[in-house]
């Protein structure tokens, strides 16, 4: 039996993709400290086991792990099957796992680009489609989609497909939020700005102006804002004052003004670079 009312997620079970590191792990802590049980999915079994041990010992909750690559053929169905086989009802779905691919698009690795779009868009959409009907049937549930501050901008040079993928996450979330009105299920897009996780270094995004000049929030601050927004049933959450300002700017007409500012922040950090790098 689970209850999701107001800011109370007690006794609910939360499925978090990418729950082994970074923002996903901090979101896991937010839910665990309020008495939730967890299912964490990511590729590295070692990282998942480490996270599960820590969460269980600090919070006394039950943590199940699903080590798998969500972008692999049948990855999403395999996760759905494993959760069903464990007899777990997912009350809250957190679509957090995401990848970035920074660099000039024409020089990018096509397979990396496609895997990123698969994870950021297709996996998130498929998991939502699989777990949403049960929530609607129970008249109770939460979905938290991790988008990005970049989602507020309709395009960004040097990470054009990443920005577009996060734009999708925000638009998808807003559309579903209207559709779900009155069902008891709420959906939220968390839109973090630069955040201090492995994402930044691995992407080679550290040299981009947006990561050099804008303050990086801690993943715990970002996660707390995401948790609170999801439990309050808010459609969007953008942690940090400066990020809120940029999000506001991104929504203002004329779009070209916001686009120019974002274009400046997305300048190519290394114009001579020969390829892009993927983070996950
Ligand atoms: N950090 C930022 O500045 C920032 C800003 C805005 C938005 N975001 C978004 O925040 C989300 C979390 O990012 P983060 O910064 O916390 O990154 P992170 O520290 O690199 O964590 C990514 C998580 O996703 C998992 N993952 C990656 N690829 C996967 C795959 N194919 N299948 C299953 N799991 C996979 C990773 O575990 P394994 O590697 O073991 O699979 C890890 O648990 C992403 O959606 C990202 O786009 C981040």
mmCIF file of C-alpha atoms and ligand atoms in Angstrom:
data_model
loop_
_atom_site.group_PDB
_atom_site.id
_atom_site.type_symbol
_atom_site.label_atom_id
_atom_site.label_comp_id
_atom_site.label_asym_id
_atom_site.label_seq_id
_atom_site.Cartn_x
_atom_site.Cartn_y
_atom_site.Cartn_z
ATOM 1 C CA UNK A 1 0.000 0.000 0.000
ATOM 2 C CA UNK A 2 1.464 3.340 -0.942
ATOM 3 C CA UNK A 3 0.402 6.905 -0.378
ATOM 4 C CA UNK A 4 1.442 9.913 -2.404
ATOM 5 C CA UNK A 5 -0.273 12.943 -0.996
ATOM 6 C CA UNK A 6 1.094 16.463 -0.870
ATOM 7 C CA UNK A 7 4.756 16.274 0.054
ATOM 8 C CA UNK A 8 4.480 12.783 1.543
ATOM 9 C CA UNK A 9 5.937 9.877 -0.419
ATOM 10 C CA UNK A 10 6.078 7.404 2.517
ATOM 11 C CA UNK A 11 5.923 3.704 1.673
ATOM 12 C CA UNK A 12 5.930 4.374 -2.055
ATOM 13 C CA UNK A 13 8.304 2.566 -4.402
ATOM 14 C CA UNK A 14 10.362 4.767 -6.698
ATOM 15 C CA UNK A 15 12.046 3.568 -9.899
ATOM 16 C CA UNK A 16 15.018 5.780 -10.790
ATOM 17 C CA UNK A 17 16.957 5.389 -14.040
ATOM 18 C CA UNK A 18 20.579 6.442 -13.632
ATOM 19 C CA UNK A 19 20.110 6.203 -9.866
ATOM 20 C CA UNK A 20 23.702 5.118 -9.178
ATOM 21 C CA UNK A 21 25.462 8.478 -9.589
ATOM 22 C CA UNK A 22 25.071 12.236 -9.809
ATOM 23 C CA UNK A 23 21.590 13.754 -9.730
ATOM 24 C CA UNK A 24 19.929 10.310 -9.848
ATOM 25 C CA UNK A 25 21.715 9.123 -6.699
ATOM 26 C CA UNK A 26 20.823 12.355 -4.898
ATOM 27 C CA UNK A 27 17.183 11.921 -5.938
ATOM 28 C CA UNK A 28 17.359 8.385 -4.547
ATOM 29 C CA UNK A 29 18.550 9.846 -1.214
ATOM 30 C CA UNK A 30 15.658 12.347 -1.174
ATOM 31 C CA UNK A 31 13.082 9.587 -1.553
ATOM 32 C CA UNK A 32 14.888 7.120 0.733
ATOM 33 C CA UNK A 33 15.091 9.587 3.636
ATOM 34 C CA UNK A 34 11.275 9.899 3.465
ATOM 35 C CA UNK A 35 10.779 6.155 3.798
ATOM 36 C CA UNK A 36 10.426 5.114 0.157
ATOM 37 C CA UNK A 37 11.715 1.848 -1.258
ATOM 38 C CA UNK A 38 13.768 2.107 -4.417
ATOM 39 C CA UNK A 39 14.550 0.382 -7.685
ATOM 40 C CA UNK A 40 17.718 1.728 -9.305
ATOM 41 C CA UNK A 41 18.687 1.077 -12.933
ATOM 42 C CA UNK A 42 22.047 1.828 -14.568
ATOM 43 C CA UNK A 43 24.758 -0.035 -16.485
ATOM 44 C CA UNK A 44 27.443 -0.460 -13.815
ATOM 45 C CA UNK A 45 26.503 -3.204 -11.356
ATOM 46 C CA UNK A 46 29.329 -2.162 -9.036
ATOM 47 C CA UNK A 47 28.066 1.428 -8.794
ATOM 48 C CA UNK A 48 24.500 0.202 -8.250
ATOM 49 C CA UNK A 49 25.550 -2.193 -5.478
ATOM 50 C CA UNK A 50 27.561 0.549 -3.799
ATOM 51 C CA UNK A 51 24.636 3.007 -3.982
ATOM 52 C CA UNK A 52 22.142 0.402 -2.738
ATOM 53 C CA UNK A 53 24.310 -0.537 0.255
ATOM 54 C CA UNK A 54 24.724 3.111 1.248
ATOM 55 C CA UNK A 55 21.022 3.959 0.823
ATOM 56 C CA UNK A 56 19.868 0.886 2.752
ATOM 57 C CA UNK A 57 22.253 1.357 5.651
ATOM 58 C CA UNK A 58 21.543 5.083 6.005
ATOM 59 C CA UNK A 59 17.770 4.932 5.578
ATOM 60 C CA UNK A 60 16.630 1.397 6.350
ATOM 61 C CA UNK A 61 14.754 1.231 3.062
ATOM 62 C CA UNK A 62 14.667 -1.625 0.548
ATOM 63 C CA UNK A 63 16.717 -1.027 -2.613
ATOM 64 C CA UNK A 64 16.521 -3.317 -5.646
ATOM 65 C CA UNK A 65 18.968 -2.915 -8.509
ATOM 66 C CA UNK A 66 18.660 -3.548 -12.252
ATOM 67 C CA UNK A 67 22.029 -3.445 -13.993
ATOM 68 C CA UNK A 68 21.326 -2.948 -17.707
ATOM 69 C CA UNK A 69 21.951 -0.697 -20.672
ATOM 70 C CA UNK A 70 18.660 1.026 -21.349
ATOM 71 C CA UNK A 71 19.727 1.893 -24.902
ATOM 72 C CA UNK A 72 20.373 -1.759 -25.793
ATOM 73 C CA UNK A 73 17.813 -3.590 -27.937
ATOM 74 C CA UNK A 74 14.975 -4.582 -25.601
ATOM 75 C CA UNK A 75 16.581 -2.727 -22.649
ATOM 76 C CA UNK A 76 13.406 -0.932 -21.612
ATOM 77 C CA UNK A 77 11.261 -4.073 -21.851
ATOM 78 C CA UNK A 78 13.873 -5.968 -19.844
ATOM 79 C CA UNK A 79 13.678 -3.380 -17.043
ATOM 80 C CA UNK A 80 9.866 -3.544 -17.082
ATOM 81 C CA UNK A 81 10.042 -7.355 -16.983
ATOM 82 C CA UNK A 82 12.530 -7.392 -14.078
ATOM 83 C CA UNK A 83 10.434 -4.970 -12.034
ATOM 84 C CA UNK A 84 7.324 -7.094 -12.677
ATOM 85 C CA UNK A 85 9.169 -10.296 -11.813
ATOM 86 C CA UNK A 86 10.202 -8.794 -8.456
ATOM 87 C CA UNK A 87 6.500 -8.123 -7.793
ATOM 88 C CA UNK A 88 7.150 -4.404 -7.415
ATOM 89 C CA UNK A 89 4.498 -1.737 -8.017
ATOM 90 C CA UNK A 90 6.107 1.474 -9.240
ATOM 91 C CA UNK A 91 4.361 4.442 -7.610
ATOM 92 C CA UNK A 92 6.877 7.049 -8.725
ATOM 93 C CA UNK A 93 8.933 6.907 -11.929
ATOM 94 C CA UNK A 94 12.047 9.060 -12.213
ATOM 95 C CA UNK A 95 13.364 9.267 -15.783
ATOM 96 C CA UNK A 96 16.790 10.627 -14.921
ATOM 97 C CA UNK A 97 19.356 8.722 -17.039
ATOM 98 C CA UNK A 98 20.593 10.941 -19.831
ATOM 99 C CA UNK A 99 23.606 11.478 -22.029
ATOM 100 C CA UNK A 100 25.241 14.458 -23.724
ATOM 101 C CA UNK A 101 27.344 14.784 -26.853
ATOM 102 C CA UNK A 102 29.261 18.039 -27.118
ATOM 103 C CA UNK A 103 30.984 19.232 -30.288
ATOM 104 C CA UNK A 104 30.248 20.261 -33.875
ATOM 105 C CA UNK A 105 27.406 18.072 -35.148
ATOM 106 C CA UNK A 106 28.987 17.469 -38.568
ATOM 107 C CA UNK A 107 31.978 15.876 -36.843
ATOM 108 C CA UNK A 108 29.988 13.860 -34.338
ATOM 109 C CA UNK A 109 29.910 10.088 -34.073
ATOM 110 C CA UNK A 110 26.543 9.038 -35.511
ATOM 111 C CA UNK A 111 26.215 5.981 -33.270
ATOM 112 C CA UNK A 112 26.829 8.103 -30.167
ATOM 113 C CA UNK A 113 24.299 10.653 -31.334
ATOM 114 C CA UNK A 114 21.689 7.957 -31.891
ATOM 115 C CA UNK A 115 22.372 6.312 -28.516
ATOM 116 C CA UNK A 116 21.982 9.705 -26.818
ATOM 117 C CA UNK A 117 18.661 10.379 -28.529
ATOM 118 C CA UNK A 118 17.551 6.843 -27.679
ATOM 119 C CA UNK A 119 18.293 7.396 -23.974
ATOM 120 C CA UNK A 120 17.128 11.012 -23.644
ATOM 121 C CA UNK A 121 13.934 10.643 -25.690
ATOM 122 C CA UNK A 122 12.916 7.092 -26.576
ATOM 123 C CA UNK A 123 13.727 5.358 -23.269
ATOM 124 C CA UNK A 124 12.047 8.126 -21.254
ATOM 125 C CA UNK A 125 8.946 7.988 -23.453
ATOM 126 C CA UNK A 126 8.736 4.187 -23.408
ATOM 127 C CA UNK A 127 9.095 3.906 -19.616
ATOM 128 C CA UNK A 128 6.425 6.565 -19.161
ATOM 129 C CA UNK A 129 4.116 4.658 -21.511
ATOM 130 C CA UNK A 130 4.728 1.378 -19.650
ATOM 131 C CA UNK A 131 4.269 2.606 -16.073
ATOM 132 C CA UNK A 132 1.665 5.344 -16.539
ATOM 133 C CA UNK A 133 -1.448 3.164 -17.092
ATOM 134 C CA UNK A 134 -1.010 1.464 -13.683
ATOM 135 C CA UNK A 135 -0.736 4.845 -11.988
ATOM 136 C CA UNK A 136 -3.863 6.138 -13.738
ATOM 137 C CA UNK A 137 -5.728 2.965 -12.779
ATOM 138 C CA UNK A 138 -4.754 3.467 -9.119
ATOM 139 C CA UNK A 139 -5.565 7.195 -9.356
ATOM 140 C CA UNK A 140 -2.199 7.917 -7.812
ATOM 141 C CA UNK A 141 1.354 8.436 -9.049
ATOM 142 C CA UNK A 142 4.212 10.739 -9.918
ATOM 143 C CA UNK A 143 6.577 10.919 -12.883
ATOM 144 C CA UNK A 144 9.701 13.072 -12.660
ATOM 145 C CA UNK A 145 11.509 13.657 -15.968
ATOM 146 C CA UNK A 146 14.989 15.125 -15.760
ATOM 147 C CA UNK A 147 15.275 17.639 -18.616
ATOM 148 C CA UNK A 148 17.713 20.561 -18.496
ATOM 149 C CA UNK A 149 17.866 24.339 -18.427
ATOM 150 C CA UNK A 150 18.741 23.898 -22.113
ATOM 151 C CA UNK A 151 15.173 22.636 -22.624
ATOM 152 C CA UNK A 152 13.906 26.229 -22.484
ATOM 153 C CA UNK A 153 15.897 27.098 -25.616
ATOM 154 C CA UNK A 154 14.823 25.898 -29.023
ATOM 155 C CA UNK A 155 18.386 25.304 -30.173
ATOM 156 C CA UNK A 156 22.000 25.393 -29.046
ATOM 157 C CA UNK A 157 25.112 25.236 -31.221
ATOM 158 C CA UNK A 158 27.674 22.518 -30.456
ATOM 159 C CA UNK A 159 25.136 20.388 -28.633
ATOM 160 C CA UNK A 160 22.250 20.875 -31.053
ATOM 161 C CA UNK A 161 20.787 17.382 -30.691
ATOM 162 C CA UNK A 162 21.215 17.302 -26.893
ATOM 163 C CA UNK A 163 19.390 20.633 -26.520
ATOM 164 C CA UNK A 164 16.662 19.461 -28.902
ATOM 165 C CA UNK A 165 16.284 16.201 -26.931
ATOM 166 C CA UNK A 166 15.771 18.124 -23.687
ATOM 167 C CA UNK A 167 13.343 20.472 -25.465
ATOM 168 C CA UNK A 168 11.369 17.313 -26.254
ATOM 169 C CA UNK A 169 11.396 16.224 -22.593
ATOM 170 C CA UNK A 170 9.956 19.571 -21.479
ATOM 171 C CA UNK A 171 7.310 19.667 -24.231
ATOM 172 C CA UNK A 172 6.352 16.020 -23.630
ATOM 173 C CA UNK A 173 6.028 16.646 -19.894
ATOM 174 C CA UNK A 174 3.905 19.765 -20.358
ATOM 175 C CA UNK A 175 1.625 17.989 -22.810
ATOM 176 C CA UNK A 176 1.126 15.029 -20.502
ATOM 177 C CA UNK A 177 0.608 17.296 -17.489
ATOM 178 C CA UNK A 178 -2.488 18.714 -19.201
ATOM 179 C CA UNK A 179 -3.647 15.297 -20.321
ATOM 180 C CA UNK A 180 -3.335 13.889 -16.786
ATOM 181 C CA UNK A 181 -5.324 16.625 -15.110
ATOM 182 C CA UNK A 182 -7.840 15.064 -12.714
ATOM 183 C CA UNK A 183 -6.307 11.560 -12.819
ATOM 184 C CA UNK A 184 -4.392 11.821 -9.537
ATOM 185 C CA UNK A 185 -1.128 11.363 -11.458
ATOM 186 C CA UNK A 186 1.235 14.314 -11.750
ATOM 187 C CA UNK A 187 4.221 14.744 -14.035
ATOM 188 C CA UNK A 188 7.138 17.125 -13.554
ATOM 189 C CA UNK A 189 10.107 18.238 -15.650
ATOM 190 C CA UNK A 190 13.207 19.026 -13.584
ATOM 191 C CA UNK A 191 15.360 21.503 -15.531
ATOM 192 C CA UNK A 192 18.783 21.779 -13.900
ATOM 193 C CA UNK A 193 21.390 24.257 -15.057
ATOM 194 C CA UNK A 194 25.087 23.405 -14.719
ATOM 195 C CA UNK A 195 25.389 20.830 -11.938
ATOM 196 C CA UNK A 196 28.551 19.399 -10.370
ATOM 197 C CA UNK A 197 28.438 15.770 -11.545
ATOM 198 C CA UNK A 198 30.563 13.536 -13.761
ATOM 199 C CA UNK A 199 28.419 14.639 -16.715
ATOM 200 C CA UNK A 200 30.375 17.866 -17.208
ATOM 201 C CA UNK A 201 33.928 16.488 -17.322
ATOM 202 C CA UNK A 202 33.098 13.397 -19.337
ATOM 203 C CA UNK A 203 31.319 15.514 -21.957
ATOM 204 C CA UNK A 204 34.233 17.853 -22.343
ATOM 205 C CA UNK A 205 31.597 20.492 -21.641
ATOM 206 C CA UNK A 206 33.698 22.020 -18.866
ATOM 207 C CA UNK A 207 35.241 24.523 -21.299
ATOM 208 C CA UNK A 208 31.906 25.748 -22.654
ATOM 209 C CA UNK A 209 31.060 29.249 -21.383
ATOM 210 C CA UNK A 210 27.853 27.962 -19.805
ATOM 211 C CA UNK A 211 29.873 25.611 -17.580
ATOM 212 C CA UNK A 212 32.822 27.992 -17.081
ATOM 213 C CA UNK A 213 30.894 31.098 -16.131
ATOM 214 C CA UNK A 214 27.673 29.991 -14.570
ATOM 215 C CA UNK A 215 27.768 28.721 -10.976
ATOM 216 C CA UNK A 216 27.335 24.965 -10.684
ATOM 217 C CA UNK A 217 24.709 23.779 -8.215
ATOM 218 C CA UNK A 218 25.326 20.688 -6.117
ATOM 219 C CA UNK A 219 23.405 17.600 -7.272
ATOM 220 C CA UNK A 220 21.818 17.391 -3.811
ATOM 221 C CA UNK A 221 20.312 20.897 -4.172
ATOM 222 C CA UNK A 222 19.012 20.009 -7.636
ATOM 223 C CA UNK A 223 17.555 16.734 -6.363
ATOM 224 C CA UNK A 224 15.827 18.358 -3.407
ATOM 225 C CA UNK A 225 14.145 20.875 -5.742
ATOM 226 C CA UNK A 226 13.098 18.024 -8.041
ATOM 227 C CA UNK A 227 11.699 15.972 -5.171
ATOM 228 C CA UNK A 228 9.696 18.881 -3.778
ATOM 229 C CA UNK A 229 8.285 19.869 -7.177
ATOM 230 C CA UNK A 230 7.281 16.294 -7.995
ATOM 231 C CA UNK A 231 5.551 15.724 -4.670
ATOM 232 C CA UNK A 232 3.791 19.087 -4.923
ATOM 233 C CA UNK A 233 2.648 18.119 -8.428
ATOM 234 C CA UNK A 234 4.291 21.098 -10.125
ATOM 235 C CA UNK A 235 4.872 20.749 -13.882
ATOM 236 C CA UNK A 236 8.347 22.304 -13.950
ATOM 237 C CA UNK A 237 11.193 22.933 -11.541
ATOM 238 C CA UNK A 238 14.297 24.989 -12.321
ATOM 239 C CA UNK A 239 16.614 25.081 -9.306
ATOM 240 C CA UNK A 240 18.780 28.185 -8.738
ATOM 241 C CA UNK A 241 17.991 31.873 -9.119
ATOM 242 C CA UNK A 242 20.183 32.524 -12.166
ATOM 243 C CA UNK A 243 18.846 29.393 -13.864
ATOM 244 C CA UNK A 244 15.269 30.561 -13.200
ATOM 245 C CA UNK A 245 16.161 33.855 -14.874
ATOM 246 C CA UNK A 246 17.570 32.074 -17.938
ATOM 247 C CA UNK A 247 14.520 29.824 -18.114
ATOM 248 C CA UNK A 248 12.298 32.899 -18.040
ATOM 249 C CA UNK A 249 14.403 34.485 -20.771
ATOM 250 C CA UNK A 250 14.120 31.331 -22.865
ATOM 251 C CA UNK A 251 10.322 31.518 -22.766
ATOM 252 C CA UNK A 252 10.080 35.216 -23.659
ATOM 253 C CA UNK A 253 9.340 36.439 -27.169
ATOM 254 C CA UNK A 254 11.161 37.322 -29.324
ATOM 255 C CA UNK A 255 12.924 33.988 -29.165
ATOM 256 C CA UNK A 256 15.870 35.347 -31.153
ATOM 257 C CA UNK A 257 17.110 37.358 -28.154
ATOM 258 C CA UNK A 258 17.231 34.327 -25.855
ATOM 259 C CA UNK A 259 18.676 32.303 -28.703
ATOM 260 C CA UNK A 260 21.577 34.735 -29.152
ATOM 261 C CA UNK A 261 22.404 34.663 -25.426
ATOM 262 C CA UNK A 262 22.241 30.871 -25.354
ATOM 263 C CA UNK A 263 24.289 30.680 -28.577
ATOM 264 C CA UNK A 264 27.007 32.723 -26.856
ATOM 265 C CA UNK A 265 26.966 30.412 -23.826
ATOM 266 C CA UNK A 266 27.172 27.360 -26.123
ATOM 267 C CA UNK A 267 30.178 28.516 -28.154
ATOM 268 C CA UNK A 268 32.487 25.773 -29.298
ATOM 269 C CA UNK A 269 35.132 25.435 -26.578
ATOM 270 C CA UNK A 270 37.693 23.948 -28.986
ATOM 271 C CA UNK A 271 37.078 25.035 -32.594
ATOM 272 C CA UNK A 272 39.784 22.702 -33.886
ATOM 273 C CA UNK A 273 38.263 19.626 -32.265
ATOM 274 C CA UNK A 274 37.840 16.628 -34.488
ATOM 275 C CA UNK A 275 34.952 14.953 -32.835
ATOM 276 C CA UNK A 276 32.425 14.854 -30.089
ATOM 277 C CA UNK A 277 32.430 13.058 -26.804
ATOM 278 C CA UNK A 278 29.593 11.278 -25.152
ATOM 279 C CA UNK A 279 28.734 11.316 -21.509
ATOM 280 C CA UNK A 280 26.428 9.069 -19.695
HETATM 281 N N1 LIG B 1 25.137 17.626 -14.737
HETATM 282 C C1 LIG B 1 24.588 18.638 -15.401
HETATM 283 O O1 LIG B 1 25.191 19.736 -15.542
HETATM 284 C C2 LIG B 1 23.188 18.478 -15.971
HETATM 285 C C3 LIG B 1 22.514 19.645 -16.374
HETATM 286 C C4 LIG B 1 21.233 19.532 -16.909
HETATM 287 C C5 LIG B 1 20.636 18.290 -17.033
HETATM 288 N N2 LIG B 1 21.319 17.161 -16.644
HETATM 289 C C6 LIG B 1 20.618 15.869 -16.811
HETATM 290 O O2 LIG B 1 20.581 15.215 -15.565
HETATM 291 C C7 LIG B 1 20.476 13.796 -15.774
HETATM 292 C C8 LIG B 1 21.477 13.084 -14.875
HETATM 293 O O3 LIG B 1 22.766 13.534 -15.231
HETATM 294 P P1 LIG B 1 23.999 13.574 -14.193
HETATM 295 O O4 LIG B 1 24.626 14.902 -14.319
HETATM 296 O O5 LIG B 1 23.582 13.096 -12.856
HETATM 297 O O6 LIG B 1 24.955 12.518 -14.923
HETATM 298 P P2 LIG B 1 25.877 11.323 -14.341
HETATM 299 O O7 LIG B 1 26.456 11.709 -13.035
HETATM 300 O O8 LIG B 1 26.789 11.007 -15.470
HETATM 301 O O9 LIG B 1 24.833 10.105 -14.120
HETATM 302 C C9 LIG B 1 24.211 9.468 -15.195
HETATM 303 C C10 LIG B 1 23.472 8.244 -14.697
HETATM 304 O O10 LIG B 1 22.796 7.603 -15.794
HETATM 305 C C11 LIG B 1 23.243 6.240 -15.921
HETATM 306 N N3 LIG B 1 23.225 5.870 -17.337
HETATM 307 C C12 LIG B 1 23.882 6.490 -18.352
HETATM 308 N N4 LIG B 1 23.672 5.851 -19.517
HETATM 309 C C13 LIG B 1 22.867 4.809 -19.244
HETATM 310 C C14 LIG B 1 22.309 3.754 -20.036
HETATM 311 N N5 LIG B 1 22.559 3.653 -21.353
HETATM 312 N N6 LIG B 1 21.517 2.829 -19.441
HETATM 313 C C15 LIG B 1 21.273 2.910 -18.103
HETATM 314 N N7 LIG B 1 21.766 3.873 -17.306
HETATM 315 C C16 LIG B 1 22.566 4.812 -17.870
HETATM 316 C C17 LIG B 1 24.661 6.277 -15.299
HETATM 317 O O11 LIG B 1 25.110 5.011 -14.826
HETATM 318 P P3 LIG B 1 26.029 4.035 -15.759
HETATM 319 O O12 LIG B 1 27.084 4.903 -16.369
HETATM 320 O O13 LIG B 1 26.546 2.990 -14.835
HETATM 321 O O14 LIG B 1 25.084 3.485 -16.779
HETATM 322 C C18 LIG B 1 24.433 7.209 -14.117
HETATM 323 O O15 LIG B 1 23.787 6.512 -13.071
HETATM 324 C C19 LIG B 1 20.685 13.579 -17.277
HETATM 325 O O16 LIG B 1 19.433 13.384 -17.903
HETATM 326 C C20 LIG B 1 21.310 14.890 -17.759
HETATM 327 O O17 LIG B 1 21.016 15.160 -19.107
HETATM 328 C C21 LIG B 1 22.566 17.241 -16.118
#
